Short mmCIF file of C-alpha atoms and ligand atoms in Angstrom, two decimals:
data_model
loop_
_atom_site.label_atom_id
_atom_site.label_comp_id
_atom_site.label_asym_id
_atom_site.label_seq_id
_atom_site.Cartn_x
_atom_site.Cartn_y
_atom_site.Cartn_z
CA UNK A 683 9.68 12.40 7.89
CA UNK A 684 12.24 10.95 5.44
CA UNK A 685 11.77 7.83 3.53
CA UNK A 686 14.45 5.44 2.59
CA UNK A 687 16.82 5.11 -0.31
CA UNK A 688 16.20 4.41 -3.83
CA UNK A 689 17.60 1.24 -5.56
CA UNK A 690 18.69 2.21 -9.35
CA UNK A 691 15.92 1.14 -12.03
CA UNK A 692 17.67 0.17 -15.23
CA UNK A 693 16.35 1.42 -18.26
CA UNK A 694 15.42 -1.21 -20.83
CA UNK A 695 15.47 -1.27 -24.44
CA UNK A 696 12.07 -0.78 -26.38
CA UNK A 697 8.77 0.26 -25.36
CA UNK A 698 6.88 0.18 -21.83
CA UNK A 699 3.17 -0.79 -21.76
CA UNK A 700 0.17 1.32 -20.31
CA UNK A 701 -1.24 -0.19 -17.48
CA UNK A 702 -4.38 -2.13 -17.21
CA UNK A 703 -5.46 -2.57 -13.74
CA UNK A 704 -8.42 -3.73 -11.58
CA UNK A 705 -10.37 -0.80 -10.13
CA UNK A 706 -12.55 -1.63 -7.27
CA UNK A 707 -14.83 1.44 -7.90
CA UNK A 708 -15.72 0.35 -11.37
CA UNK A 709 -15.37 -3.47 -10.57
CA UNK A 710 -13.19 -3.97 -13.63
CA UNK A 711 -10.06 -3.42 -15.52
CA UNK A 712 -9.19 0.16 -16.57
CA UNK A 713 -6.46 1.30 -18.94
CA UNK A 714 -4.78 4.36 -16.92
CA UNK A 715 -3.26 7.12 -19.06
CA UNK A 716 -1.56 9.06 -16.76
CA UNK A 717 0.34 12.17 -17.68
CA UNK A 718 4.09 12.56 -17.90
CA UNK A 719 3.86 12.46 -14.04
CA UNK A 720 2.02 9.65 -12.84
CA UNK A 721 0.43 10.10 -9.34
CA UNK A 722 0.45 7.50 -6.76
CA UNK A 723 -1.03 7.44 -3.07
CA UNK A 724 -0.45 4.32 -1.30
CA UNK A 725 -1.65 3.93 2.37
CA UNK A 726 1.04 3.20 4.70
CA UNK A 727 1.67 1.51 7.83
CA UNK A 728 0.11 2.22 11.65
CA UNK A 729 3.88 1.66 13.09
CA UNK A 730 3.02 -0.41 16.37
CA UNK A 731 4.55 -3.72 15.24
CA UNK A 732 6.96 -4.98 12.65
CA UNK A 733 6.41 -5.04 8.72
CA UNK A 734 4.78 -8.58 7.96
CA UNK A 735 4.51 -10.38 4.82
CA UNK A 736 0.95 -9.29 4.52
CA UNK A 737 2.32 -5.39 4.33
CA UNK A 738 5.26 -6.38 2.15
CA UNK A 739 2.90 -8.13 -0.50
CA UNK A 740 0.59 -4.90 -0.73
CA UNK A 741 3.54 -2.74 -1.12
CA UNK A 742 4.88 -5.20 -3.51
CA UNK A 743 1.93 -4.78 -5.52
CA UNK A 744 1.97 -0.94 -5.84
CA UNK A 745 6.05 -1.00 -6.31
CA UNK A 746 5.14 -2.95 -9.52
CA UNK A 747 2.50 -0.37 -10.29
CA UNK A 748 5.67 2.26 -10.10
CA UNK A 749 7.91 0.00 -12.33
CA UNK A 750 5.52 -0.37 -14.95
CA UNK A 751 5.12 3.61 -15.22
CA UNK A 752 8.77 4.29 -14.77
CA UNK A 753 9.32 1.77 -18.00
CA UNK A 754 7.01 3.87 -20.05
CA UNK A 755 9.53 6.74 -19.43
CA UNK A 756 7.00 8.44 -17.08
CA UNK A 757 7.97 9.95 -13.89
CA UNK A 758 5.83 8.72 -10.45
CA UNK A 759 5.01 11.07 -7.75
CA UNK A 760 4.52 8.66 -5.03
CA UNK A 761 3.25 9.80 -1.62
CA UNK A 762 2.68 7.29 1.13
CA UNK A 763 1.56 7.96 4.82
CA UNK A 764 2.40 6.71 8.24
CA UNK A 765 -0.39 6.65 10.82
CA UNK A 766 2.00 7.66 13.76
CA UNK A 767 -0.92 8.23 16.01
CA UNK A 768 -4.13 6.17 16.28
CA UNK A 769 -5.80 4.07 18.75
CA UNK A 770 -4.08 0.99 18.03
CA UNK A 771 -0.72 2.80 18.26
CA UNK A 772 -1.70 4.11 21.59
CA UNK A 773 -2.97 0.97 23.24
CA UNK A 774 0.00 -1.29 22.16
CA UNK A 775 2.16 1.42 23.77
CA UNK A 776 0.16 1.58 26.74
CA UNK A 777 0.17 -2.32 27.07
CA UNK A 778 4.10 -2.71 26.84
CA UNK A 779 4.71 0.53 29.06
CA UNK A 780 6.53 2.30 26.15
CA UNK A 781 6.46 6.01 25.09
CA UNK A 782 3.88 5.90 21.83
CA UNK A 783 6.19 8.29 19.87
CA UNK A 784 9.30 5.95 20.72
CA UNK A 785 7.37 2.96 19.52
CA UNK A 786 6.00 4.65 16.19
CA UNK A 787 9.73 5.91 15.46
CA UNK A 788 11.26 2.31 16.33
CA UNK A 789 8.74 0.71 13.97
CA UNK A 790 8.77 3.02 11.29
CA UNK A 791 12.96 3.06 11.04
CA UNK A 792 12.38 -0.84 10.60
CA UNK A 793 9.84 -0.50 8.13
CA UNK A 794 12.57 1.54 6.11
CA UNK A 795 14.98 -1.02 6.52
CA UNK A 796 12.73 -3.64 5.47
CA UNK A 797 11.49 -1.79 2.12
CA UNK A 798 15.08 -0.95 1.34
CA UNK A 799 16.18 -4.65 1.58
CA UNK A 800 12.87 -5.52 -0.46
CA UNK A 801 13.88 -3.02 -3.10
CA UNK A 802 10.82 -1.11 -2.99
CA UNK A 803 11.21 2.15 -4.48
CA UNK A 804 10.46 5.02 -2.03
CA UNK A 805 7.87 7.42 -1.76
CA UNK A 806 8.88 11.11 -2.41
CA UNK A 807 6.93 12.25 0.12
CA UNK A 808 6.67 10.07 3.36
CA UNK A 809 4.24 11.91 5.63
CA UNK A 810 3.22 11.33 9.30
CA UNK A 811 -0.25 11.85 10.61
CA UNK A 812 1.19 14.20 13.34
CA UNK A 813 3.25 16.24 10.77
CA UNK A 814 -0.15 16.46 8.77
CA UNK A 815 -2.14 18.02 11.68
CA UNK A 816 -1.81 21.51 10.47
CA UNK A 817 -3.27 20.83 7.16
CA UNK A 818 -5.87 18.41 8.36
CA UNK A 819 -7.45 21.03 10.83
CA UNK A 820 -8.42 23.60 8.13
CA UNK A 821 -9.99 20.71 6.13
CA UNK A 822 -12.12 19.41 8.85
CA UNK A 823 -13.34 23.27 9.61
CA UNK A 824 -14.11 23.56 5.83
CA UNK A 825 -16.28 20.32 6.20
CA UNK A 826 -18.17 21.58 8.98
CA UNK A 827 -18.50 25.14 7.23
CA UNK A 828 -19.97 23.00 4.14
CA UNK A 829 -22.48 21.62 6.64
CA UNK A 830 -20.86 17.76 5.98
CA UNK A 831 -19.66 17.63 9.53
CA UNK A 832 -21.24 17.94 13.00
CA UNK A 833 -20.21 17.84 16.57
CA UNK A 834 -21.03 15.19 19.14
CA UNK A 835 -19.63 15.73 22.68
CA UNK A 836 -16.67 17.60 21.37
CA UNK A 837 -15.87 15.11 18.63
CA UNK A 838 -16.17 16.03 15.28
CA UNK A 839 -18.01 13.59 12.65
CA UNK A 840 -18.37 13.40 9.03
CA UNK A 841 -22.04 13.00 7.50
CA UNK A 842 -21.82 10.45 4.87
CA UNK A 843 -25.06 11.72 3.76
CA UNK A 844 -23.25 14.91 2.47
CA UNK A 845 -21.67 12.99 -0.49
CA UNK A 846 -23.95 11.95 -3.38
CA UNK A 847 -21.25 9.61 -4.54
CA UNK A 848 -20.89 7.69 -0.88
CA UNK A 849 -20.59 3.95 -1.61
CA UNK A 850 -19.23 4.37 -5.04
CA UNK A 851 -15.79 3.01 -4.04
CA UNK A 852 -16.78 -0.31 -2.21
CA UNK A 853 -20.49 -0.64 -3.45
CA UNK A 854 -21.13 -2.41 -0.02
CA UNK A 855 -24.88 -2.44 1.23
CA UNK A 856 -25.59 -0.53 4.13
CA UNK A 857 -25.60 -3.73 6.60
CA UNK A 858 -22.19 -4.66 5.13
CA UNK A 859 -20.89 -1.30 5.65
CA UNK A 860 -22.01 -1.20 9.30
CA UNK A 861 -20.47 -4.34 10.21
CA UNK A 862 -16.98 -3.42 8.54
CA UNK A 863 -17.51 0.00 10.20
CA UNK A 864 -17.39 -1.81 13.42
CA UNK A 865 -14.48 -4.36 12.68
CA UNK A 866 -12.26 -1.60 11.26
CA UNK A 867 -12.14 1.47 13.69
CA UNK A 868 -15.65 3.01 13.21
CA UNK A 869 -18.18 3.52 16.00
CA UNK A 870 -21.58 2.94 14.61
CA UNK A 871 -23.16 2.05 18.00
CA UNK A 872 -22.15 5.49 19.41
CA UNK A 873 -25.66 7.05 20.35
CA UNK A 874 -26.15 10.67 18.94
CA UNK A 875 -24.80 9.83 15.45
CA UNK A 876 -26.78 11.14 12.27
CA UNK A 877 -25.94 7.83 10.68
CA UNK A 878 -24.22 5.01 12.14
CA UNK A 879 -21.47 4.90 9.63
CA UNK A 880 -20.39 8.54 9.98
CA UNK A 881 -16.70 8.61 10.80
CA UNK A 882 -15.06 10.75 13.10
CA UNK A 883 -12.80 13.73 11.72
CA UNK A 884 -11.59 15.11 14.92
CA UNK A 885 -11.37 13.49 18.27
CA UNK A 886 -11.48 15.96 21.23
CA UNK A 887 -8.59 15.47 23.60
CA UNK A 888 -8.92 12.42 26.13
CA UNK A 889 -7.39 12.25 29.39
CA UNK A 890 -3.76 10.63 29.11
CA UNK A 891 -3.72 10.48 25.47
CA UNK A 892 -1.94 13.15 23.22
CA UNK A 893 -3.72 15.96 21.70
CA UNK A 894 -2.64 18.89 19.46
CA UNK A 895 -4.01 22.39 19.02
CA UNK A 896 -7.26 22.13 16.64
CA UNK A 897 -7.78 25.90 16.26
CA UNK A 898 -11.66 26.39 16.18
CA UNK A 899 -12.18 22.48 16.73
CA UNK A 900 -10.38 22.47 20.25
CA UNK A 901 -7.58 20.34 21.34
CA UNK A 902 -7.75 16.65 19.86
CA UNK A 903 -6.15 14.38 17.29
CA UNK A 904 -7.19 13.46 13.66
CA UNK A 905 -9.59 10.70 12.60
CA UNK A 906 -8.15 7.97 10.37
CA UNK A 907 -9.70 8.88 6.75
CA UNK A 908 -9.05 12.75 6.85
CA UNK A 909 -5.34 11.91 7.40
CA UNK A 910 -4.87 10.25 4.14
CA UNK A 911 -7.25 12.76 2.39
CA UNK A 912 -5.31 15.81 3.79
CA UNK A 913 -1.79 14.15 2.70
CA UNK A 914 -3.08 13.08 -0.71
CA UNK A 915 -4.70 16.37 -1.48
CA UNK A 916 -1.48 18.44 -0.34
CA UNK A 917 0.92 16.59 -2.36
CA UNK A 918 -1.03 15.18 -5.32
CA UNK A 919 -4.36 17.22 -5.56
CA UNK A 920 -7.59 15.65 -6.86
CA UNK A 921 -7.89 13.20 -9.49
CA UNK A 922 -4.66 11.39 -9.07
CA UNK A 923 -4.04 8.16 -10.68
CA UNK A 924 -4.16 5.37 -8.02
CA UNK A 925 -4.93 5.14 -4.38
CA UNK A 926 -3.80 1.65 -3.09
CA UNK A 927 -3.84 -0.46 -0.16
CA UNK A 928 -5.13 -3.87 0.77
CA UNK A 929 -8.62 -5.18 0.41
CA UNK A 930 -9.47 -4.36 3.99
CA UNK A 931 -8.92 -0.54 3.13
CA UNK A 932 -11.72 -0.53 0.54
CA UNK A 933 -14.49 -0.10 3.43
CA UNK A 934 -14.57 2.22 5.29
CA UNK A 935 -10.94 3.70 4.61
CA UNK A 936 -10.77 4.56 1.08
CA UNK A 937 -14.60 5.02 0.80
CA UNK A 938 -14.64 7.68 3.42
CA UNK A 939 -11.60 9.29 2.22
CA UNK A 940 -12.94 9.69 -1.23
CA UNK A 941 -16.18 11.03 0.26
CA UNK A 942 -14.29 13.72 2.43
CA UNK A 943 -12.44 14.85 -0.69
CA UNK A 944 -15.26 15.05 -2.91
CA UNK A 945 -17.42 17.05 -0.57
CA UNK A 946 -14.55 19.24 0.14
CA UNK A 947 -13.45 19.79 -3.60
CA UNK A 948 -16.88 19.20 -5.56
CA UNK A 949 -14.97 16.98 -7.68
CA UNK A 950 -15.24 13.39 -8.31
CA UNK A 951 -13.47 10.81 -8.04
CA UNK A 952 -10.42 11.58 -5.83
CA UNK A 953 -8.67 8.84 -7.24
CA UNK A 954 -8.88 7.52 -11.20
CA UNK A 955 -8.37 3.91 -9.61
CA UNK A 956 -9.14 2.26 -6.53
CA UNK A 957 -6.59 -0.69 -6.42
CA UNK A 958 -6.51 -3.23 -3.70
CA UNK A 959 -4.44 -6.02 -2.82
CA UNK A 960 -5.33 -9.38 -1.52
CA UNK A 961 -4.72 -10.59 2.18
CA UNK A 962 -1.94 -12.82 3.04
CA UNK A 963 -3.11 -15.53 5.78
CA UNK A 964 -0.80 -17.51 8.09
CA UNK A 965 -2.48 -20.69 9.45
CA UNK A 966 -5.77 -20.11 7.98
CA UNK A 967 -6.23 -16.67 9.04
CA UNK A 968 -5.46 -13.26 7.83
CA UNK A 969 -2.12 -12.12 9.09
CA UNK A 970 -2.81 -9.23 11.47
CA UNK A 971 -1.06 -7.35 13.92
CA UNK A 972 -4.10 -7.60 16.11
CA UNK A 973 -4.15 -11.20 15.73
CA UNK A 974 -0.37 -11.58 16.42
CA UNK A 975 -0.09 -14.53 13.55
CA UNK A 976 2.71 -13.03 11.84
CA UNK A 977 6.04 -13.51 9.66
CA UNK A 978 8.03 -10.62 10.14
CA UNK A 979 10.22 -9.42 7.02
CA UNK A 980 12.92 -8.55 9.49
CA UNK A 981 12.75 -11.92 11.48
CA UNK A 982 13.37 -13.72 7.97
CA UNK A 983 16.30 -11.31 7.30
CA UNK A 984 17.91 -11.82 10.41
CA UNK A 985 17.32 -15.61 9.91
CA UNK A 986 19.56 -15.02 6.66
CA UNK A 987 16.94 -15.13 4.07
CA UNK A 988 17.85 -13.41 1.13
CA UNK A 989 15.51 -10.39 0.64
CA UNK A 990 15.40 -11.09 -3.19
CA UNK A 991 13.86 -14.67 -2.31
CA UNK A 992 10.98 -12.87 -0.12
CA UNK A 993 10.26 -10.87 -3.15
CA UNK A 994 10.02 -13.51 -5.54
CA UNK A 995 7.60 -15.07 -2.96
CA UNK A 996 5.47 -12.45 -3.00
CA UNK A 997 5.64 -12.24 -6.82
CA UNK A 998 4.65 -15.90 -6.95
CA UNK A 999 1.25 -14.78 -5.92
CA UNK A 1000 -1.21 -12.53 -8.06
CA UNK A 1001 -1.59 -9.36 -6.09
CA UNK A 1002 -5.63 -9.56 -6.03
CA UNK A 1003 -5.53 -13.07 -4.75
CA UNK A 1004 -5.77 -14.10 -1.17
CA UNK A 1005 -3.08 -16.43 -0.48
CA UNK A 1006 -1.36 -18.29 2.22
CA UNK A 1007 2.12 -18.04 3.68
CA UNK A 1008 4.20 -21.18 4.21
CA UNK A 1009 7.55 -22.40 4.58
CA UNK A 1010 7.16 -24.24 1.09
CA UNK A 1011 6.27 -20.78 -0.46
CA UNK A 1012 9.64 -19.50 0.71
CA UNK A 1013 11.59 -22.51 -0.22
CA UNK A 1014 10.20 -22.45 -3.76
CA UNK A 1015 11.06 -18.79 -3.85
CA UNK A 1016 14.82 -19.65 -2.80
CA UNK A 1017 14.71 -22.49 -5.32
CA UNK A 1018 13.94 -20.06 -8.08
CA UNK A 1019 16.14 -17.50 -7.14
CA UNK A 1020 19.02 -19.84 -7.34
CA UNK A 1021 17.86 -21.24 -10.63
CA UNK A 1022 17.75 -17.59 -12.07
CA UNK A 1023 21.17 -16.59 -10.69
CA UNK A 1024 22.86 -19.53 -12.26
CA UNK A 1025 21.04 -18.91 -15.46
CA UNK A 1026 22.25 -15.30 -15.91
CA UNK A 1027 25.62 -16.10 -14.26
CA UNK A 1028 26.71 -17.45 -17.93
CA UNK A 1029 28.52 -15.47 -20.34
CA UNK A 1030 25.90 -16.28 -23.01
CA UNK A 1031 22.43 -17.50 -23.57
CA UNK A 1032 19.15 -17.61 -25.43
CA UNK A 1033 18.17 -14.43 -26.95
CA UNK A 1034 16.08 -12.45 -24.24
CA UNK A 1035 14.41 -9.77 -26.25
CA UNK A 1036 11.13 -11.61 -26.59
CA UNK A 1037 11.29 -12.39 -22.70
CA UNK A 1038 11.35 -8.60 -21.99
CA UNK A 1039 8.37 -8.15 -23.79
CA UNK A 1040 6.46 -11.14 -22.21
CA UNK A 1041 7.29 -9.56 -18.68
CA UNK A 1042 6.03 -6.25 -19.74
CA UNK A 1043 2.73 -7.80 -21.03
CA UNK A 1044 2.33 -9.72 -17.99
CA UNK A 1045 2.69 -6.70 -15.70
CA UNK A 1046 0.64 -4.35 -17.67
CA UNK A 1047 -2.32 -6.81 -17.83
CA UNK A 1048 -3.36 -6.32 -14.02
CA UNK A 1049 0.08 -6.61 -12.61
CA UNK A 1050 0.24 -10.64 -13.48
CA UNK A 1051 3.62 -11.10 -11.64
CA UNK A 1052 3.18 -15.15 -11.59
CA UNK A 1053 2.79 -14.76 -15.47
CA UNK A 1054 6.23 -12.97 -15.63
CA UNK A 1055 7.86 -15.16 -13.08
CA UNK A 1056 6.59 -18.19 -15.36
CA UNK A 1057 8.30 -16.34 -18.63
CA UNK A 1058 11.81 -15.92 -16.85
CA UNK A 1059 11.59 -19.57 -15.62
CA UNK A 1060 11.11 -20.45 -19.24
CA UNK A 1061 14.10 -18.53 -20.27
CA UNK A 1062 16.25 -20.14 -17.61
CA UNK A 1063 15.05 -23.67 -18.48
CA UNK A 1064 15.91 -23.01 -21.96
CA UNK A 1065 19.35 -21.83 -20.76
CA UNK A 1066 19.66 -25.11 -18.97
CA UNK A 1067 18.66 -27.34 -21.65
CA UNK A 1068 19.77 -25.57 -24.82
CA UNK A 1069 21.82 -22.71 -24.00
CA UNK A 1070 22.41 -20.12 -26.37
CA UNK A 1071 24.95 -17.73 -28.14
CA UNK A 1072 23.57 -14.27 -27.21
CA UNK A 1073 26.50 -12.65 -25.06
CA UNK A 1074 23.87 -9.65 -23.98
CA UNK A 1075 21.26 -11.97 -22.88
CA UNK A 1076 22.14 -12.57 -19.13
CA UNK A 1077 22.54 -9.29 -18.76
CA UNK A 1078 19.50 -8.05 -20.26
CA UNK A 1079 17.60 -10.54 -18.08
CA UNK A 1080 19.33 -9.24 -15.06
CA UNK A 1081 18.55 -6.06 -15.74
CA UNK A 1082 14.64 -6.65 -17.10
CA UNK A 1083 14.22 -8.62 -13.44
CA UNK A 1084 15.45 -5.82 -11.78
CA UNK A 1085 13.77 -2.88 -13.08
CA UNK A 1086 10.36 -4.59 -13.59
CA UNK A 1087 10.30 -6.77 -10.85
CA UNK A 1088 12.37 -5.42 -8.43
CA UNK A 1089 14.76 -8.50 -8.18
CA UNK A 1090 18.44 -8.23 -7.60
CA UNK A 1091 20.01 -11.34 -9.32
N1 5CA B 2077 -2.22 3.16 8.21
C1 5CA B 2077 -3.27 2.51 7.68
C2 5CA B 2077 -3.46 2.81 6.33
S1 5CA B 2077 -3.68 4.67 6.12
C3 5CA B 2077 -3.09 0.97 7.83
O1 5CA B 2077 -3.86 0.13 7.37
N2 5CA B 2077 -2.03 0.25 8.44
S2 5CA B 2077 -1.69 -1.17 8.57
O2 5CA B 2077 -0.11 -1.27 9.03
O3 5CA B 2077 -2.63 -1.85 8.96
O4 5CA B 2077 -1.59 -1.81 7.14
C4 5CA B 2077 -0.71 -1.22 6.17
C5 5CA B 2077 -1.07 -1.86 4.60
O5 5CA B 2077 -0.78 -3.22 4.64
C6 5CA B 2077 -2.53 -1.37 4.22
O6 5CA B 2077 -2.70 -1.45 2.88
C7 5CA B 2077 -3.32 -3.03 4.83
O7 5CA B 2077 -4.30 -3.23 3.90
C8 5CA B 2077 -2.09 -3.75 4.34
N3 5CA B 2077 -2.06 -5.24 5.17
C9 5CA B 2077 -2.57 -5.30 6.35
N4 5CA B 2077 -2.63 -6.69 6.64
C10 5CA B 2077 -2.27 -7.43 5.59
C11 5CA B 2077 -2.29 -8.88 5.13
N5 5CA B 2077 -2.43 -9.61 6.14
N6 5CA B 2077 -2.30 -8.84 3.80
C12 5CA B 2077 -2.02 -8.09 2.95
N7 5CA B 2077 -2.02 -6.55 3.29
C13 5CA B 2077 -2.40 -6.52 4.56
ZN1 ZN B 2078 -4.61 5.41 4.46
#
């Protein structure tokens, strides 16, 4: 499917920095050294409701990853999926009495608008699960031929026991895995499975549900984890630089995906770093479509909130922390945007070369956006209190904030 339009990324003087980022699999910071083309896979939405602030915060983190790489003059090959067929989507369509394809299309269109408004750089490949089915089926068949998949009443399961590295992304113990598997789309209590954690690769057609030709697998639809593996391997290949998503994807989604890919290719690991963003809460609970405690990006926009302020509100929190959305968070961001705009609207100001380096240093160190904002705040304060004579400074600050933080002043 098509993605959304890219906003231009201004080139900055000087040298970008290599990104050090927290990798869930190794539990520490890793310095990534991508080739001339950095490869990024970010798990996309399940389009049964509108983009909320939690989604936007996660996509903001990976937009920063792209911007750091682009600043090093690398190209970025960015792939994102859309889980446009899955249980929650079908259940919501059924509940609301709407066609599931229409629901997915409508919410995906709104997501594109939100991403464009927030100046998130688009993926080169934005791929729906449905359009990926012809690539998924042969992978499931191969896993079965390798002895890593088995059939249960027509459904096909992956055997986690087939991957010697299983557990290497999340490092959770079996009890924690079982709990999270039940919470996050798995079926650990289904009788007949070899291991309760084994995830479904292919679900045999159910009455009243959509299904596709699965070749030797029979009619059905794909499991969730194999969807992202098929799309990532097709467009990026093994050993890509970053797989990203919110922290709720570390297990089971990224763990299982890594296992599928490792068994399929005999290579390890699928991604050089597994990067996870913290969860955004509202009223003390994780914002989630299933709970319904949501602040929608589109609703804020319709209410007249400048998307640049929404972006600044996201950037004010470190991507790895869990945080709470409040009206005050938004008010602070609106104030900051006003201060910054006033500061760059003058014909001159304090020199900003050092500021550009501070922003670069902050982002290169595990995407420390709050430190980057604090550096810009200090420049704006100096503009207020002392002013300056550098006529190039306001333009340089505008370009740096745009290029590195995705905020249009
Ligand atoms: N389609 C799958 C990924 S393949 C999926 O998880 N879709 S989603 O719509 O549920 O979530 C999209 C992204 O937003 C995921 O990376 C998820 O981890 C992230 N996300 C969901 N809720 C929150 C939240 N409250 N805070 C931060 N990120 C969130
Ligand atoms: Zn995914």
